[in-house]
């Protein structure tokens, strides 16, 4: 059994345990544009 007093040192990548492809900025940008277009369509209609 692991000793709870032992310190664990992990690198940033190991602690994150996943890839960060950087797609969030594009998804947020496209979503924002879509919401603005939909609201503009609803207001003009």
XYZ file of N, CA and C in Angstrom, residues 4-38:
105
model
N 0.872 7.594 2.399
C 0.243 8.888 2.102
C 1.175 10.072 2.337
N 2.281 9.873 3.046
C 3.218 10.965 3.289
C 4.253 11.120 2.174
N 4.301 10.169 1.252
C 5.225 10.266 0.128
C 4.748 11.359 -0.834
N 5.696 12.166 -1.323
C 5.343 13.191 -2.300
C 5.427 12.599 -3.694
N 4.549 13.051 -4.540
C 4.499 12.580 -5.921
C 4.856 13.762 -6.818
N 5.831 13.564 -7.672
C 6.252 14.614 -8.598
C 5.894 14.181 -10.012
N 5.009 14.944 -10.633
C 4.598 14.666 -12.005
C 4.902 15.877 -12.874
N 5.217 15.592 -14.120
C 5.393 16.693 -15.064
C 4.012 17.236 -15.433
N 3.988 18.362 -16.095
C 2.715 18.963 -16.497
C 1.929 18.034 -17.407
N 2.614 17.393 -18.340
C 1.949 16.490 -19.274
C 1.383 15.275 -18.550
N 2.137 14.720 -17.617
C 1.650 13.555 -16.874
C 0.461 13.926 -15.990
N 0.492 15.076 -15.388
C -0.609 15.492 -14.513
C -1.869 15.752 -15.319
N -1.717 16.278 -16.495
C -2.864 16.578 -17.345
C -3.465 15.304 -17.925
N -2.636 14.343 -18.215
C -3.027 13.022 -18.725
C -3.851 13.107 -19.994
N -3.484 13.999 -20.881
C -4.201 14.083 -22.146
C -3.554 15.088 -23.074
N -4.036 15.099 -24.292
C -3.511 16.025 -25.285
C -4.336 17.304 -25.284
N -3.703 18.390 -25.656
C -4.413 19.666 -25.783
C -4.225 20.151 -27.215
N -5.146 19.793 -28.103
C -4.967 20.125 -29.515
C -5.172 21.598 -29.852
N -5.764 22.393 -28.990
C -5.933 23.817 -29.249
C -7.128 24.152 -30.118
N -8.110 23.302 -30.147
C -9.289 23.539 -30.979
C -10.338 24.417 -30.294
N -10.185 24.701 -29.026
C -11.200 25.426 -28.273
C -11.444 26.804 -28.859
N -10.396 27.511 -29.234
C -10.571 28.877 -29.757
C -11.380 28.870 -31.034
N -11.214 27.851 -31.872
C -11.972 27.791 -33.122
C -13.430 27.431 -32.856
N -13.665 26.513 -31.942
C -15.029 26.116 -31.613
C -15.788 27.297 -31.010
N -15.146 28.032 -30.101
C -15.793 29.199 -29.504
C -16.056 30.273 -30.544
N -15.124 30.493 -31.433
C -15.310 31.505 -32.478
C -16.457 31.159 -33.413
N -16.492 29.925 -33.876
C -17.563 29.487 -34.778
C -18.905 29.534 -34.067
N -18.950 29.121 -32.820
C -20.202 29.150 -32.055
C -20.703 30.575 -31.880
N -19.802 31.502 -31.577
C -20.183 32.895 -31.411
C -20.769 33.455 -32.698
N -20.140 33.174 -33.821
C -20.643 33.642 -35.110
C -22.019 33.048 -35.396
N -22.188 31.770 -35.116
C -23.490 31.128 -35.353
C -24.585 31.744 -34.492
N -24.293 32.012 -33.242
C -25.297 32.619 -32.355
C -25.668 34.009 -32.857
N -24.704 34.794 -33.277
C -24.990 36.144 -33.789
C -25.838 36.068 -35.046
N -25.523 35.145 -35.945
C -26.307 34.989 -37.178
C -27.732 34.555 -36.857
N -27.896 33.622 -35.952
C -29.241 33.145 -35.592
C -30.052 34.259 -34.952
